[in-house]
Coordinates of N, CA, C and O in Angstrom, one line a residue:
M3 N -116.4 107.7 -4.2 CA -116.6 108.8 -3.1 C -117.8 108.4 -2.4 O -118.9 108.3 -2.9
R4 N -118.0 108.8 -1.2 CA -119.0 108.7 -0.2 C -119.7 109.9 -0.3 O -119.2 110.8 -0.4
T5 N -121.1 109.8 0.1 CA -121.8 110.9 0.0 C -122.0 111.5 1.4 O -122.3 110.6 2.4
L6 N -121.8 112.6 1.6 CA -122.0 113.4 2.9 C -123.3 113.9 3.0 O -123.7 114.9 2.4
I7 N -124.2 113.6 4.0 CA -125.4 114.1 4.2 C -125.5 114.8 5.6 O -125.3 114.2 6.5
V8 N -126.2 116.0 5.6 CA -126.4 116.8 6.7 C -127.9 116.6 7.0 O -128.7 116.7 6.0
T9 N -128.1 116.0 8.3 CA -129.5 115.6 8.5 C -129.9 116.5 9.7 O -128.9 116.6 10.8
E10 N -131.1 117.3 9.7 CA -131.5 118.3 10.8 C -132.9 118.2 11.0 O -133.7 118.1 10.1
F11 N -133.3 118.4 12.3 CA -134.6 119.0 12.6 C -134.3 120.5 12.5 O -133.4 120.9 13.3
I12 N -135.3 121.1 11.9 CA -135.0 122.6 11.6 C -136.4 123.4 11.6 O -137.4 122.8 11.2
T13 N -136.3 124.4 12.0 CA -137.6 125.2 12.2 C -137.8 126.2 10.9 O -136.9 126.2 10.1
V14 N -138.9 126.6 10.6 CA -139.1 127.4 9.3 C -138.2 128.7 9.4 O -137.7 128.9 8.2
D15 N -137.7 129.2 10.6 CA -136.8 130.1 10.3 C -135.3 129.7 10.4 O -134.7 130.6 10.7
G16 N -135.1 128.5 10.3 CA -133.7 127.9 10.0 C -133.0 127.6 11.4 O -131.9 127.2 11.3
V17 N -133.7 127.6 12.5 CA -133.0 127.2 13.8 C -133.0 125.7 13.9 O -133.9 125.0 13.8
I18 N -131.7 125.0 14.4 CA -131.5 123.8 14.6 C -131.0 123.4 16.1 O -130.7 122.4 16.4
D19 N -130.9 124.6 16.8 CA -130.5 124.5 18.2 C -131.4 123.8 19.2 O -132.6 123.9 19.2
S20 N -130.6 122.7 19.7 CA -131.3 122.1 20.9 C -132.7 121.3 20.5 O -133.6 121.4 21.4
P21 N -132.8 120.6 19.5 CA -134.2 120.0 19.1 C -134.7 119.0 20.1 O -135.7 119.0 20.3
G22 N -133.7 118.2 20.7 CA -134.2 117.2 21.5 C -133.9 117.5 23.1 O -134.3 116.9 24.0
G23 N -132.9 118.4 23.4 CA -132.5 119.1 24.8 C -131.5 119.9 24.5 O -130.9 120.0 23.4
G24 N -130.8 120.4 25.5 CA -129.7 121.3 25.6 C -129.7 122.7 26.1 O -130.7 122.9 27.0
G25 N -129.0 123.5 25.6 CA -129.0 124.8 26.3 C -130.0 126.0 25.8 O -130.0 126.9 26.4
H26 N -130.7 125.7 24.8 CA -131.5 126.8 24.2 C -132.7 126.8 25.2 O -133.1 126.0 25.8
P27 N -133.3 128.1 25.3 CA -134.4 128.3 26.2 C -135.5 127.5 25.9 O -136.4 127.1 26.8
R28 N -135.8 127.1 24.8 CA -137.0 126.3 24.3 C -136.4 124.7 23.9 O -137.0 124.1 22.9
A29 N -135.4 124.4 24.5 CA -134.9 123.0 24.3 C -135.9 121.9 24.2 O -136.7 122.0 25.1
G30 N -135.7 121.0 23.2 CA -136.8 119.9 23.2 C -138.1 120.1 22.4 O -139.0 119.6 22.3
W31 N -137.8 121.2 21.7 CA -139.2 121.8 20.7 C -139.6 120.7 19.8 O -140.7 120.8 19.6
T32 N -138.8 119.8 19.5 CA -139.3 118.6 18.6 C -140.3 117.8 19.4 O -141.1 117.3 18.7
F33 N -140.1 117.7 20.6 CA -141.1 116.8 21.4 C -142.3 117.6 21.9 O -143.2 117.1 22.4
T34 N -142.1 118.9 22.3 CA -143.0 119.6 23.0 C -144.1 120.5 22.2 O -145.0 120.9 22.5
A35 N -143.5 121.0 21.1 CA -144.2 122.1 20.2 C -145.1 121.6 19.2 O -146.1 122.3 18.7
V36 N -144.8 120.3 18.7 CA -145.6 119.8 17.6 C -146.0 118.3 17.8 O -145.1 117.6 18.2
P37 N -147.3 118.0 17.4 CA -147.8 116.7 17.7 C -146.9 115.7 17.0 O -146.5 115.8 15.9
F38 N -146.6 114.4 17.6 CA -145.8 113.6 16.9 C -146.7 112.8 15.8 O -148.0 112.4 16.3
V39 N -146.1 112.6 14.9 CA -146.7 111.8 13.7 C -145.6 110.9 13.3 O -144.6 111.3 12.7
A40 N -145.8 109.6 13.6 CA -144.6 108.5 13.4 C -144.1 108.6 11.9 O -142.9 108.4 11.7
E41 N -144.9 108.7 10.9 CA -144.4 108.5 9.4 C -143.4 109.8 9.3 O -142.7 109.5 8.2
A42 N -143.6 110.7 9.9 CA -142.7 111.8 9.7 C -141.1 111.5 9.9 O -140.3 112.1 9.5
Y43 N -141.0 110.5 10.8 CA -139.6 110.2 11.3 C -139.1 109.0 10.4 O -138.0 108.5 10.8
E44 N -139.9 108.6 9.5 CA -139.3 107.3 8.7 C -138.0 107.5 8.3 O -137.0 106.7 7.9
I45 N -137.8 108.8 7.7 CA -136.3 109.1 7.0 C -135.1 108.9 8.1 O -134.2 108.5 7.8
K46 N -135.5 109.0 9.6 CA -134.4 108.8 10.5 C -134.1 107.4 10.5 O -132.8 106.9 10.6
G47 N -135.2 106.4 10.6 CA -134.6 105.1 10.3 C -133.9 104.7 9.1 O -132.9 104.0 9.2
R48 N -134.3 105.3 8.1 CA -133.6 105.0 6.8 C -132.1 105.4 6.9 O -131.3 104.7 6.5
E49 N -131.9 106.5 7.3 CA -130.6 107.2 7.5 C -129.7 106.2 8.1 O -128.7 106.0 7.7
Q50 N -130.1 105.6 9.2 CA -129.4 104.9 10.1 C -128.9 103.4 9.4 O -127.7 103.1 9.5
V51 N -129.8 103.0 8.6 CA -129.6 101.8 7.9 C -128.8 102.1 6.7 O -127.8 101.2 6.4
E52 N -128.8 103.2 6.0 CA -128.0 103.6 4.9 C -126.6 104.0 5.1 O -125.9 104.2 4.3
A53 N -126.6 104.6 6.3 CA -125.4 105.2 6.7 C -124.1 104.3 6.9 O -124.3 103.2 7.4
G54 N -122.9 104.6 6.6 CA -121.9 103.7 6.8 C -120.9 104.4 7.8 O -119.9 103.7 8.4
A55 N -121.2 105.7 8.2 CA -120.4 106.4 9.3 C -121.1 107.5 9.7 O -121.9 108.0 8.9
M56 N -120.8 107.9 10.8 CA -121.4 109.2 11.4 C -120.3 110.0 11.7 O -119.5 109.8 12.2
L57 N -120.8 111.3 11.3 CA -119.7 112.6 11.5 C -120.3 113.6 12.4 O -121.3 113.8 12.4
M58 N -119.5 114.2 13.5 CA -120.1 115.1 14.2 C -119.0 115.8 14.8 O -117.9 115.6 14.8
G59 N -119.4 117.1 15.4 CA -118.7 118.0 16.1 C -118.5 117.8 17.5 O -119.2 116.8 17.9
R60 N -117.7 118.5 18.1 CA -117.4 118.0 19.6 C -118.6 118.4 20.4 O -118.8 117.4 21.5
V61 N -119.2 119.3 20.3 CA -120.5 119.7 21.1 C -121.5 118.5 21.0 O -122.1 117.9 22.0
S62 N -121.7 118.0 19.6 CA -122.7 117.2 19.5 C -122.3 115.7 20.1 O -123.1 115.0 20.6
Y63 N -121.1 115.5 19.9 CA -120.4 114.2 20.4 C -120.6 114.2 22.1 O -121.1 113.3 22.6
D64 N -120.4 115.3 22.6 CA -120.5 115.4 24.1 C -122.1 115.3 24.5 O -122.2 114.7 25.7
E65 N -122.9 115.6 23.7 CA -124.5 115.6 23.9 C -124.8 114.0 23.7 O -125.6 113.4 24.4
F66 N -124.5 113.5 22.6 CA -124.9 112.1 22.1 C -124.2 111.0 22.8 O -124.9 110.0 23.2
A67 N -122.9 111.3 23.0 CA -122.2 110.0 23.5 C -122.6 109.5 25.0 O -122.6 108.1 25.2
P68 N -123.1 110.2 26.0 CA -123.6 109.5 27.1 C -124.9 108.9 27.1 O -125.4 108.1 27.8
I69 N -125.9 109.2 25.9 CA -127.1 108.8 25.8 C -127.4 107.8 24.9 O -128.0 106.8 25.0
W70 N -126.8 108.0 23.5 CA -127.3 107.1 22.4 C -126.6 105.7 22.5 O -127.3 104.9 22.4
P71 N -125.6 105.5 23.2 CA -125.3 104.0 23.5 C -126.2 103.2 24.2 O -126.2 102.2 24.1
T72 N -127.1 103.8 25.0 CA -128.1 103.3 25.9 C -129.4 103.0 25.1 O -130.2 102.4 25.6
M73 N -129.6 103.5 24.0 CA -130.8 103.4 23.2 C -130.9 102.5 22.2 O -130.0 102.5 21.3
A74 N -131.6 101.6 22.3 CA -131.9 100.4 21.3 C -132.1 100.9 19.9 O -131.7 100.4 19.1
E75 N -132.9 101.9 20.0 CA -133.3 102.6 18.4 C -132.2 103.1 17.8 O -132.3 103.3 16.6
F76 N -131.0 103.3 18.4 CA -129.9 103.7 17.7 C -128.6 102.6 17.4 O -127.3 103.0 17.5
A77 N -129.0 101.5 17.5 CA -128.1 100.3 17.5 C -127.1 100.3 16.4 O -125.9 100.2 16.6
E78 N -127.6 100.9 15.1 CA -126.7 100.8 13.8 C -125.8 102.0 14.1 O -124.7 101.9 13.7
Y79 N -126.2 103.1 14.6 CA -125.3 104.3 14.9 C -124.4 103.8 15.7 O -123.1 104.2 15.9
N80 N -124.7 103.1 16.9 CA -123.6 102.7 18.0 C -122.6 101.7 17.5 O -121.5 101.8 17.9
A81 N -123.0 100.9 16.5 CA -122.1 99.9 16.0 C -121.1 100.4 14.7 O -120.2 100.1 14.8
M82 N -121.5 101.5 14.1 CA -120.8 102.0 13.0 C -119.6 103.0 13.3 O -119.9 103.5 14.5
P83 N -118.7 103.1 12.6 CA -117.7 104.0 12.6 C -118.2 105.5 12.8 O -119.1 105.7 12.3
K84 N -117.6 106.1 13.9 CA -118.2 107.5 14.2 C -116.8 108.5 14.2 O -115.8 107.9 14.7
Y85 N -117.0 109.5 13.8 CA -115.8 110.5 13.6 C -116.2 111.8 14.3 O -117.3 112.4 13.9
V86 N -115.3 112.5 15.1 CA -115.7 113.7 15.7 C -114.5 114.6 15.2 O -113.5 114.3 15.3
V87 N -115.1 115.7 14.7 CA -114.2 116.7 14.4 C -113.7 117.6 15.5 O -114.5 118.2 16.0
S88 N -112.6 117.5 16.1 CA -112.2 118.1 17.2 C -110.7 118.3 17.4 O -109.9 117.5 17.0
N89 N -110.4 119.5 17.9 CA -109.0 119.6 18.4 C -108.6 119.6 19.9 O -107.4 119.6 20.2
T90 N -109.8 119.1 20.5 CA -109.4 119.1 22.1 C -109.8 117.6 22.5 O -109.2 117.2 23.6
L91 N -110.6 117.0 21.8 CA -110.9 115.6 22.3 C -109.9 114.6 21.9 O -109.4 114.6 20.9
T92 N -109.4 113.8 22.9 CA -108.2 113.0 22.6 C -108.7 111.5 22.8 O -107.9 110.8 22.2
D93 N -109.3 111.2 23.8 CA -109.7 109.6 24.0 C -111.4 109.5 24.0 O -111.8 109.3 25.0
P94 N -112.0 109.4 22.9 CA -113.5 109.3 23.0 C -113.8 107.8 23.5 O -113.1 106.8 23.1
E95 N -114.8 108.0 24.3 CA -115.1 106.6 24.9 C -116.3 106.0 24.2 O -116.4 104.9 24.4
W96 N -117.0 106.6 23.4 CA -118.2 106.0 22.5 C -117.6 105.0 21.6 O -116.6 105.3 20.9
N97 N -118.1 103.7 21.5 CA -117.6 102.5 20.9 C -117.4 103.0 19.3 O -118.2 103.7 18.8
N98 N -116.1 102.6 18.9 CA -115.9 102.8 17.4 C -115.8 104.2 17.0 O -116.3 104.4 15.9
T99 N -115.4 105.4 17.8 CA -115.3 106.7 17.6 C -114.0 107.0 17.3 O -112.9 106.6 18.3
S100 N -113.4 107.7 16.5 CA -112.2 108.2 16.2 C -112.3 109.7 16.0 O -113.3 110.4 15.7
V101 N -111.1 110.4 16.3 CA -111.1 111.8 16.4 C -110.3 112.2 15.0 O -109.3 111.7 14.6
I102 N -111.0 113.3 14.3 CA -110.2 113.8 13.1 C -110.1 115.2 13.4 O -110.9 115.8 14.2
H103 N -109.3 115.9 12.8 CA -109.0 117.2 13.2 C -109.3 118.4 12.4 O -109.1 119.6 12.7
S104 N -109.6 118.2 11.0 CA -109.9 119.3 10.2 C -110.9 118.8 9.1 O -111.1 117.6 8.7
L105 N -111.3 119.9 8.3 CA -112.1 119.6 6.9 C -111.3 118.8 5.9 O -111.9 118.1 5.2
D106 N -110.1 119.0 6.0 CA -109.3 118.2 4.9 C -109.2 116.6 5.4 O -109.4 116.0 4.4
D107 N -109.3 116.4 6.5 CA -109.5 115.0 7.1 C -111.0 114.5 6.7 O -111.1 113.4 6.3
V108 N -111.8 115.5 6.6 CA -113.3 115.0 6.4 C -113.3 114.7 4.8 O -113.8 113.8 4.3
A109 N -112.6 115.5 4.0 CA -112.6 115.5 2.6 C -111.8 114.0 2.1 O -112.4 113.3 1.4
R110 N -110.7 113.8 3.0 CA -110.0 112.3 2.9 C -111.2 111.1 3.3 O -111.2 110.2 2.6
L111 N -111.9 111.3 4.3 CA -112.9 110.4 4.6 C -113.8 110.4 3.7 O -114.3 109.0 3.3
K112 N -114.3 111.3 2.8 CA -115.3 111.2 1.8 C -114.6 110.4 0.6 O -115.5 109.6 0.2
E113 N -113.2 110.4 0.5 CA -112.8 109.7 -0.4 C -112.5 108.2 -0.2 O -112.1 107.5 -1.1
S114 N -112.7 107.8 1.0 CA -112.4 106.4 1.4 C -113.8 105.5 0.9 O -114.8 106.1 0.4
D115 N -113.6 104.3 1.0 CA -114.6 103.3 0.8 C -115.6 103.3 1.9 O -115.4 103.5 3.2
G116 N -116.8 102.9 1.5 CA -117.9 102.9 2.4 C -119.2 103.5 2.2 O -119.3 104.1 1.2
G117 N -120.2 103.5 3.1 CA -121.6 104.0 2.8 C -121.7 105.4 3.1 O -120.6 106.2 3.4
N118 N -122.6 106.0 3.1 CA -123.1 107.4 3.5 C -122.3 107.7 4.8 O -122.3 107.1 5.6
I119 N -121.9 109.1 4.7 CA -121.4 109.7 5.9 C -122.7 110.7 6.4 O -123.0 111.6 5.5
I120 N -123.3 110.3 7.6 CA -124.3 111.3 8.1 C -123.9 112.1 9.2 O -123.0 111.9 10.1
V121 N -124.3 113.4 9.3 CA -123.9 114.5 10.1 C -125.2 114.9 10.8 O -126.3 115.3 10.0
H122 N -125.2 114.6 12.1 CA -126.3 114.9 12.9 C -125.9 116.1 13.7 O -124.7 116.3 14.1
G123 N -126.9 117.1 13.9 CA -126.7 118.2 14.9 C -125.7 119.0 14.4 O -125.5 119.2 13.1
S124 N -124.5 119.5 15.2 CA -123.3 120.0 14.9 C -123.4 121.3 13.9 O -122.9 121.1 12.7
A125 N -124.2 122.3 14.3 CA -124.3 123.4 13.6 C -123.0 124.0 13.0 O -123.0 124.3 11.7
T126 N -122.2 124.2 13.9 CA -120.9 124.9 13.3 C -120.2 124.1 12.3 O -119.7 124.4 11.3
L127 N -120.2 122.6 12.5 CA -119.5 121.6 11.6 C -120.3 121.6 10.3 O -119.5 121.8 9.2
A128 N -121.5 121.7 10.4 CA -122.4 121.5 9.2 C -122.2 123.0 8.4 O -121.9 122.9 7.1
Q129 N -122.0 124.2 9.0 CA -121.8 125.4 8.2 C -120.4 125.2 7.5 O -120.1 125.7 6.3
G130 N -119.3 124.8 8.4 CA -118.1 124.5 7.6 C -117.9 123.8 6.5 O -117.3 123.9 5.6
L131 N -118.7 122.5 6.7 CA -118.6 121.6 5.4 C -119.3 122.1 4.5 O -118.8 122.0 3.1
A132 N -120.4 122.9 4.6 CA -121.2 123.6 3.4 C -120.2 124.6 2.8 O -120.1 124.7 1.6
D133 N -119.6 125.3 3.6 CA -118.7 126.5 3.0 C -117.6 125.9 2.3 O -117.1 126.4 1.3
A134 N -117.0 124.6 2.8 CA -115.9 124.0 2.1 C -116.3 123.1 0.9 O -115.6 122.4 0.2
G135 N -117.6 123.1 0.6 CA -118.1 122.3 -0.6 C -118.2 120.9 -0.2 O -118.1 120.2 -1.3
L136 N -118.4 120.4 0.8 CA -118.2 118.9 1.3 C -119.5 118.2 1.4 O -119.8 117.1 1.4
V137 N -120.6 119.1 1.5 CA -121.9 118.6 1.6 C -122.6 118.1 0.3 O -122.7 118.9 -0.6
D138 N -123.1 116.8 0.2 CA -123.8 116.5 -1.0 C -125.1 116.4 -0.9 O -125.9 116.4 -1.9
R139 N -125.7 116.3 0.3 CA -127.4 116.2 0.4 C -127.7 116.6 1.8 O -127.0 116.6 2.9
Y140 N -128.8 117.2 1.9 CA -129.5 117.5 3.1 C -130.7 116.9 3.3 O -131.5 116.8 2.4
H141 N -131.0 116.3 4.5 CA -132.3 115.9 5.1 C -132.9 116.7 6.0 O -132.1 116.7 7.0
L142 N -133.8 117.4 5.7 CA -134.4 118.3 6.7 C -135.7 117.9 7.0 O -136.6 117.8 6.2
L143 N -136.1 117.8 8.2 CA -137.4 117.7 8.8 C -137.8 119.1 9.2 O -137.3 119.5 10.3
V144 N -138.6 119.8 8.8 CA -139.0 121.3 9.0 C -140.2 121.1 9.8 O -141.3 120.7 9.4
F145 N -140.0 121.7 10.9 CA -141.2 122.0 11.9 C -141.8 123.3 11.8 O -141.1 124.4 11.6
P146 N -143.1 123.3 11.7 CA -143.9 124.5 11.8 C -143.8 125.4 12.8 O -144.8 125.8 13.6
L147 N -142.6 125.8 13.0 CA -142.2 126.8 14.2 C -141.3 128.0 13.8 O -140.5 127.7 12.9
L148 N -141.6 129.1 14.5 CA -140.5 130.1 14.4 C -140.1 130.2 16.0 O -140.6 130.6 17.0
L149 N -138.6 130.0 16.0 CA -138.1 130.1 17.4 C -137.4 131.5 17.6 O -137.0 131.8 18.6
G150 N -137.1 132.0 16.5 CA -136.3 133.4 16.6 C -135.0 133.5 16.7 O -134.1 134.2 16.0
D151 N -134.5 132.8 17.7 CA -133.0 132.9 18.0 C -132.5 131.4 18.2 O -133.4 130.4 18.4
G152 N -131.2 131.1 18.2 CA -130.7 130.0 18.2 C -129.6 129.7 17.2 O -129.6 130.4 16.2
K153 N -128.8 128.5 17.1 CA -128.0 128.3 16.2 C -129.0 127.9 15.0 O -129.8 127.2 15.0
R154 N -128.2 128.3 13.7 CA -129.0 128.1 12.4 C -128.0 127.1 11.5 O -126.8 127.1 11.7
L155 N -128.7 126.3 10.8 CA -128.1 125.5 9.9 C -127.3 126.3 8.8 O -126.0 126.1 8.5
F156 N -127.9 127.4 8.4 CA -127.1 128.2 7.3 C -126.7 129.6 8.0 O -127.7 130.4 8.1
G157 N -125.6 129.8 8.1 CA -125.1 131.1 8.9 C -125.1 132.2 8.1 O -124.5 133.3 8.6
G158 N -125.1 132.2 6.8 CA -125.1 133.3 6.1 C -123.7 133.6 5.4 O -123.5 134.5 4.6
G159 N -122.6 132.8 5.7 CA -121.3 133.1 5.2 C -121.2 132.3 4.0 O -120.0 132.7 3.2
E160 N -122.0 131.3 3.7 CA -121.5 130.5 2.5 C -122.0 131.1 1.1 O -122.7 132.0 1.0
A161 N -121.3 130.7 0.2 CA -121.7 131.2 -1.2 C -123.1 130.8 -1.6 O -123.6 129.6 -1.0
T162 N -123.6 131.3 -2.6 CA -124.9 130.6 -3.2 C -124.5 129.1 -3.6 O -123.8 128.7 -4.2
T163 N -125.6 128.5 -3.1 CA -125.6 126.9 -3.4 C -127.0 126.6 -4.0 O -127.9 126.8 -3.3
N164 N -126.9 126.0 -5.1 CA -128.2 125.6 -5.6 C -128.6 124.1 -5.1 O -127.6 123.2 -5.1
L165 N -129.6 123.9 -5.0 CA -130.1 122.6 -4.5 C -131.3 122.1 -5.3 O -132.1 122.8 -6.0
K166 N -131.4 120.7 -5.6 CA -132.3 120.1 -6.0 C -133.1 119.2 -5.4 O -132.6 118.4 -4.4
V167 N -134.6 119.4 -5.4 CA -135.3 118.5 -4.4 C -135.5 117.1 -5.0 O -135.8 117.0 -6.1
V168 N -135.1 116.1 -4.3 CA -135.3 114.8 -4.7 C -136.2 114.0 -3.9 O -136.6 113.0 -4.2
E169 N -136.8 114.6 -2.8 CA -137.8 113.9 -2.1 C -138.5 114.9 -1.1 O -137.9 115.9 -0.7
Q170 N -139.9 114.9 -1.2 CA -140.6 115.9 -0.3 C -141.8 115.2 0.3 O -142.4 114.4 -0.4
E171 N -142.2 115.5 1.5 CA -143.5 115.1 1.7 C -144.1 116.2 3.0 O -143.3 116.3 3.8
T172 N -145.4 116.1 3.0 CA -146.0 117.1 4.0 C -146.8 116.2 4.9 O -147.5 115.2 4.5
Y173 N -146.9 116.5 6.3 CA -147.5 115.5 7.2 C -148.6 116.3 7.9 O -148.6 117.5 7.9
S174 N -149.5 115.6 8.5 CA -150.8 116.1 9.0 C -150.5 117.1 10.2 O -151.3 118.0 10.6
N175 N -149.4 117.0 10.7 CA -148.9 117.9 12.0 C -148.1 119.2 11.5 O -147.9 120.1 12.3
G176 N -148.1 119.3 10.1 CA -147.5 120.6 9.6 C -146.1 120.3 9.3 O -145.2 121.2 8.6
M177 N -145.4 119.2 9.7 CA -144.1 119.1 9.3 C -143.8 118.8 7.8 O -144.6 118.2 7.4
V178 N -142.7 119.1 7.3 CA -142.4 118.9 6.0 C -141.1 118.3 5.8 O -140.0 118.6 6.4
K179 N -140.9 117.1 5.1 CA -139.7 116.3 4.8 C -139.1 117.0 3.5 O -139.8 116.7 2.5
L180 N -137.9 117.4 3.5 CA -137.3 118.1 2.3 C -136.0 117.4 2.2 O -135.1 117.4 3.0
V181 N -135.7 116.6 1.1 CA -134.4 116.1 0.8 C -133.8 116.7 -0.4 O -134.5 116.8 -1.6
Y182 N -132.8 117.4 -0.2 CA -131.9 118.1 -1.3 C -130.6 117.5 -1.6 O -130.0 117.2 -0.7
D183 N -130.3 117.5 -3.0 CA -129.1 117.3 -3.4 C -128.4 118.6 -3.6 O -129.2 119.6 -4.4
V184 N -127.2 118.7 -3.4 CA -126.3 119.9 -3.8 C -126.1 119.8 -5.3 O -125.5 118.7 -5.6
V185 N -126.3 120.8 -5.9 CA -126.0 120.8 -7.4 C -124.6 121.4 -7.6 O -124.2 122.4 -7.3
R186 N -123.8 120.6 -8.2 CA -122.5 121.1 -8.5 C -122.4 121.2 -10.2 O -122.8 120.7 -11.0

């Protein structure tokens, strides 16, 4: 069985909305609000190398697909299989992208052969995956910010989920890397 990992840039108050750009009033907060410290992003490179597939929702697909294929730093993601959970997308243009339609399809994908499945962005999808018990691990880069409003990773509807810290590190700019396994 494949490991499904939700990876997020997240504020202390749980906001994951528009970290690099988008519709949030303070979109791009990862670049503008906290000084860059290269070692804090090591996990992002590791995720790309260790992933066997990327899973995203329609909104994240629409944001990533026009940009990521042009970025050399995302070469592994651009080459690997990508899956979009959507009932409206019919003909994805991003190389090696397939559309799946439900969390049941995600569960079947987890049962297939291959490496880790990495979920970027996709707040609604991540909440649905958590509620369905499909998330195995969280990779969180916590930014020392309080944004107050915006999409959150944990929407409050899920049942109590126990987590085990398997990796943690604090950086000079106040960011914290937290890697949690879901305890079942």
